[in-house]
Amino acid sequence: MTMRVSGLRQCMTPKKSRSWNIVTTVILVIMHCSPIAFGVFLFGLVSTIVFASDPEPTTDFVLPRGVDSAILDGNYFTSTILRNDTMGSGPYSTTTQVSVENFPALQGLGISMSLARYSPGAVVRPQIHPRATELLYVLEGTLDVGFIDSTNKLFRQTLQTGDLWLVPQGMVHFLSNLNDTSEARAVAAFTRSNPGYIDVAASIFGSNERISKQVLSKSFKVYESVIQTLFEAQEQEPISSSVRASP
């Protein structure tokens, strides 16, 4: 074993050549001297790429520029946003999002959450969180939920109080309150400090520049007049992420 390591070290001393890229040279030398060493190197390289999207923290926490950690106290790590959960209210439900945008202490920690109230019969239309997986916990009520994977398979469930529901990152999902007389409440945790939010319908029919009616009519297999009606409805009242379910 000692002779093998010594030989490898000797082989890993190539002649300097300005015409060679350093990284390429190292890879070729390792491949020539030791297939096992190359395998270890390749595994390390792949691992670095895989985990690059969510690196391990190198400090206890991340501070905004210009903030001195010496003057911080417990207030920096405390948020009172959920004392009044009416932020971002829609016509039939309210959602309070707690992310790095309104709670800076979350920066770099890969976590955020939201608290939602759903009025009787309310619907949260198809949406996407492009940067995070969601874990929903039902505090009160009954919710009909579902998400669609990349093969167009629907995973649907009826949740009761105390149930948990997982939505993988980037999946189109929806939610509705099945009870016509009582509200429902839920709290959601996300695996990023800013999970992102895309309302599917609003993105298609309410973008700053319209997608052509010809494209949409062929995509949805409907007449262009139907697409025009949807455009006009969006102009009259911007589509909210939470709307009341139709009877």
mmCIF file of C-alpha atoms in Angstrom, residues 21-188:
data_model
loop_
_atom_site.group_PDB
_atom_site.id
_atom_site.type_symbol
_atom_site.label_atom_id
_atom_site.label_comp_id
_atom_site.label_asym_id
_atom_site.label_seq_id
_atom_site.Cartn_x
_atom_site.Cartn_y
_atom_site.Cartn_z
ATOM 1 C CA ASN A 21 -5.079 23.381 -18.815
ATOM 2 C CA ILE A 22 -4.213 22.552 -15.207
ATOM 3 C CA VAL A 23 -7.491 20.767 -14.480
ATOM 4 C CA THR A 24 -7.247 18.628 -17.620
ATOM 5 C CA THR A 25 -3.664 17.692 -16.790
ATOM 6 C CA VAL A 26 -4.531 16.586 -13.265
ATOM 7 C CA ILE A 27 -7.424 14.434 -14.490
ATOM 8 C CA LEU A 28 -5.302 12.715 -17.145
ATOM 9 C CA VAL A 29 -2.462 12.030 -14.707
ATOM 10 C CA ILE A 30 -4.811 10.528 -12.120
ATOM 11 C CA MET A 31 -6.447 8.322 -14.770
ATOM 12 C CA HIS A 32 -3.038 7.066 -15.931
ATOM 13 C CA CYS A 33 -1.581 6.417 -12.484
ATOM 14 C CA SER A 34 -4.531 4.964 -10.597
ATOM 15 C CA PRO A 35 -8.056 4.060 -11.753
ATOM 16 C CA ILE A 36 -9.124 3.865 -8.114
ATOM 17 C CA ALA A 37 -7.853 7.366 -7.412
ATOM 18 C CA PHE A 38 -9.696 8.611 -10.494
ATOM 19 C CA GLY A 39 -12.897 7.000 -9.234
ATOM 20 C CA VAL A 40 -12.545 8.777 -5.905
ATOM 21 C CA PHE A 41 -11.849 12.056 -7.713
ATOM 22 C CA LEU A 42 -14.898 11.632 -9.971
ATOM 23 C CA PHE A 43 -17.158 10.832 -7.010
ATOM 24 C CA GLY A 44 -15.981 13.958 -5.236
ATOM 25 C CA LEU A 45 -16.577 16.063 -8.338
ATOM 26 C CA VAL A 46 -20.135 14.743 -8.809
ATOM 27 C CA SER A 47 -20.915 15.211 -5.127
ATOM 28 C CA THR A 48 -19.802 18.818 -5.362
ATOM 29 C CA ILE A 49 -22.117 19.434 -8.313
ATOM 30 C CA VAL A 50 -25.095 17.693 -6.678
ATOM 31 C CA PHE A 51 -24.862 19.624 -3.440
ATOM 32 C CA ALA A 52 -23.895 22.938 -4.988
ATOM 33 C CA SER A 53 -27.535 24.092 -5.015
ATOM 34 C CA ASP A 54 -27.793 23.886 -1.228
ATOM 35 C CA PRO A 55 -24.299 24.149 0.276
ATOM 36 C CA GLU A 56 -23.533 23.506 3.892
ATOM 37 C CA PRO A 57 -23.338 26.744 5.893
ATOM 38 C CA THR A 58 -19.846 27.907 6.780
ATOM 39 C CA THR A 59 -21.036 30.261 9.532
ATOM 40 C CA ASP A 60 -23.647 30.046 12.275
ATOM 41 C CA PHE A 61 -25.982 32.310 10.305
ATOM 42 C CA VAL A 62 -25.931 34.791 7.429
ATOM 43 C CA LEU A 63 -26.194 38.516 8.068
ATOM 44 C CA PRO A 64 -27.238 41.217 5.604
ATOM 45 C CA ARG A 65 -24.413 43.468 4.471
ATOM 46 C CA GLY A 66 -23.553 46.200 6.910
ATOM 47 C CA VAL A 67 -25.016 44.427 9.953
ATOM 48 C CA ASP A 68 -22.641 43.886 12.865
ATOM 49 C CA SER A 69 -23.202 40.567 14.646
ATOM 50 C CA ALA A 70 -21.930 42.114 17.878
ATOM 51 C CA ILE A 71 -25.058 44.263 18.207
ATOM 52 C CA LEU A 72 -27.553 41.474 17.511
ATOM 53 C CA ASP A 73 -29.907 40.168 20.167
ATOM 54 C CA GLY A 74 -32.912 37.868 20.303
ATOM 55 C CA ASN A 75 -35.053 40.335 18.379
ATOM 56 C CA TYR A 76 -33.185 39.588 15.153
ATOM 57 C CA PHE A 77 -34.182 35.930 15.360
ATOM 58 C CA THR A 78 -37.800 36.662 16.302
ATOM 59 C CA SER A 79 -40.725 37.422 14.000
ATOM 60 C CA THR A 80 -44.164 38.597 15.130
ATOM 61 C CA ILE A 81 -45.698 38.414 11.657
ATOM 62 C CA LEU A 82 -48.073 35.589 12.544
ATOM 63 C CA ARG A 83 -49.665 37.518 15.390
ATOM 64 C CA ASN A 84 -51.872 39.062 12.720
ATOM 65 C CA ASP A 85 -52.306 36.600 9.868
ATOM 66 C CA THR A 86 -54.140 38.866 7.437
ATOM 67 C CA MET A 87 -51.151 39.729 5.248
ATOM 68 C CA GLY A 88 -51.676 39.086 1.550
ATOM 69 C CA SER A 89 -55.384 38.407 1.966
ATOM 70 C CA GLY A 90 -57.448 37.294 -1.008
ATOM 71 C CA PRO A 91 -61.222 37.625 -1.334
ATOM 72 C CA TYR A 92 -61.947 34.243 0.221
ATOM 73 C CA SER A 93 -58.789 33.255 2.080
ATOM 74 C CA THR A 94 -55.786 34.813 3.773
ATOM 75 C CA THR A 95 -52.175 33.722 3.586
ATOM 76 C CA THR A 96 -49.283 35.042 5.624
ATOM 77 C CA GLN A 97 -45.937 34.155 4.067
ATOM 78 C CA VAL A 98 -42.865 34.145 6.294
ATOM 79 C CA SER A 99 -39.757 34.189 4.105
ATOM 80 C CA VAL A 100 -36.386 35.891 3.894
ATOM 81 C CA GLU A 101 -38.147 38.920 2.402
ATOM 82 C CA ASN A 102 -39.887 39.785 5.674
ATOM 83 C CA PHE A 103 -37.742 37.784 8.127
ATOM 84 C CA PRO A 104 -34.054 38.392 7.208
ATOM 85 C CA ALA A 105 -32.790 35.904 9.792
ATOM 86 C CA LEU A 106 -33.898 33.106 7.443
ATOM 87 C CA GLN A 107 -31.285 34.066 4.855
ATOM 88 C CA GLY A 108 -29.034 31.157 3.954
ATOM 89 C CA LEU A 109 -30.781 28.722 6.312
ATOM 90 C CA GLY A 110 -32.980 27.038 3.708
ATOM 91 C CA ILE A 111 -36.331 27.278 5.486
ATOM 92 C CA SER A 112 -39.519 29.366 5.429
ATOM 93 C CA MET A 113 -43.214 28.938 6.176
ATOM 94 C CA SER A 114 -46.719 30.281 5.689
ATOM 95 C CA LEU A 115 -49.980 30.299 7.637
ATOM 96 C CA ALA A 116 -53.255 30.145 5.715
ATOM 97 C CA ARG A 117 -56.974 30.439 6.450
ATOM 98 C CA TYR A 118 -59.420 29.087 3.883
ATOM 99 C CA SER A 119 -63.000 30.321 3.973
ATOM 100 C CA PRO A 120 -65.821 27.799 3.357
ATOM 101 C CA GLY A 121 -65.589 26.479 -0.198
ATOM 102 C CA ALA A 122 -62.380 28.380 -0.973
ATOM 103 C CA VAL A 123 -60.019 27.143 -3.668
ATOM 104 C CA VAL A 124 -56.286 27.721 -4.080
ATOM 105 C CA ARG A 125 -55.798 27.355 -7.807
ATOM 106 C CA PRO A 126 -52.984 25.390 -9.466
ATOM 107 C CA GLN A 127 -49.623 26.859 -8.501
ATOM 108 C CA ILE A 128 -45.916 26.038 -8.379
ATOM 109 C CA HIS A 129 -43.121 26.666 -5.876
ATOM 110 C CA PRO A 130 -40.120 26.502 -8.237
ATOM 111 C CA ARG A 131 -37.422 26.550 -5.575
ATOM 112 C CA ALA A 132 -38.763 24.472 -2.677
ATOM 113 C CA THR A 133 -40.533 21.361 -1.458
ATOM 114 C CA GLU A 134 -43.627 22.084 0.644
ATOM 115 C CA LEU A 135 -44.834 20.249 3.761
ATOM 116 C CA LEU A 136 -48.395 21.210 4.739
ATOM 117 C CA TYR A 137 -49.909 20.567 8.184
ATOM 118 C CA VAL A 138 -53.681 20.901 8.626
ATOM 119 C CA LEU A 139 -54.468 22.767 11.834
ATOM 120 C CA GLU A 140 -58.228 22.691 11.419
ATOM 121 C CA GLY A 141 -60.788 21.567 8.851
ATOM 122 C CA THR A 142 -60.906 19.294 5.807
ATOM 123 C CA LEU A 143 -58.883 20.012 2.679
ATOM 124 C CA ASP A 144 -58.899 18.456 -0.785
ATOM 125 C CA VAL A 145 -55.346 18.589 -2.140
ATOM 126 C CA GLY A 146 -53.392 17.248 -5.066
ATOM 127 C CA PHE A 147 -50.298 17.622 -7.229
ATOM 128 C CA ILE A 148 -49.340 16.481 -10.729
ATOM 129 C CA ASP A 149 -45.940 15.002 -11.516
ATOM 130 C CA SER A 150 -43.905 15.239 -14.722
ATOM 131 C CA THR A 151 -45.775 12.254 -16.223
ATOM 132 C CA ASN A 152 -49.136 14.014 -15.729
ATOM 133 C CA LYS A 153 -50.141 11.631 -12.945
ATOM 134 C CA LEU A 154 -52.440 13.188 -10.339
ATOM 135 C CA PHE A 155 -51.771 12.462 -6.660
ATOM 136 C CA ARG A 156 -54.895 13.513 -4.768
ATOM 137 C CA GLN A 157 -55.882 13.251 -1.110
ATOM 138 C CA THR A 158 -58.489 14.443 1.379
ATOM 139 C CA LEU A 159 -56.781 15.757 4.508
ATOM 140 C CA GLN A 160 -58.250 15.935 7.990
ATOM 141 C CA THR A 161 -57.116 17.938 11.014
ATOM 142 C CA GLY A 162 -53.635 16.795 12.013
ATOM 143 C CA ASP A 163 -52.675 15.367 8.607
ATOM 144 C CA LEU A 164 -49.461 16.174 6.730
ATOM 145 C CA TRP A 165 -49.126 16.569 2.961
ATOM 146 C CA LEU A 166 -45.924 16.721 0.925
ATOM 147 C CA VAL A 167 -45.531 18.562 -2.394
ATOM 148 C CA PRO A 168 -42.211 17.882 -4.176
ATOM 149 C CA GLN A 169 -40.346 20.906 -5.506
ATOM 150 C CA GLY A 170 -41.649 22.324 -8.776
ATOM 151 C CA MET A 171 -44.859 20.262 -8.907
ATOM 152 C CA VAL A 172 -48.144 21.874 -9.980
ATOM 153 C CA HIS A 173 -50.511 21.606 -7.006
ATOM 154 C CA PHE A 174 -53.895 22.836 -5.775
ATOM 155 C CA LEU A 175 -55.986 22.932 -2.609
ATOM 156 C CA SER A 176 -59.620 23.513 -1.650
ATOM 157 C CA ASN A 177 -61.730 23.675 1.503
ATOM 158 C CA LEU A 178 -64.422 21.025 1.105
ATOM 159 C CA ASN A 179 -66.554 22.373 3.932
ATOM 160 C CA ASP A 180 -69.201 24.897 2.845
ATOM 161 C CA THR A 181 -69.884 26.141 6.380
ATOM 162 C CA SER A 182 -66.554 26.183 8.244
ATOM 163 C CA GLU A 183 -63.135 27.616 7.492
ATOM 164 C CA ALA A 184 -59.944 25.567 7.429
ATOM 165 C CA ARG A 185 -56.461 26.489 8.630
ATOM 166 C CA ALA A 186 -53.065 25.103 7.704
ATOM 167 C CA VAL A 187 -49.387 25.871 8.111
ATOM 168 C CA ALA A 188 -46.819 25.076 5.418
#
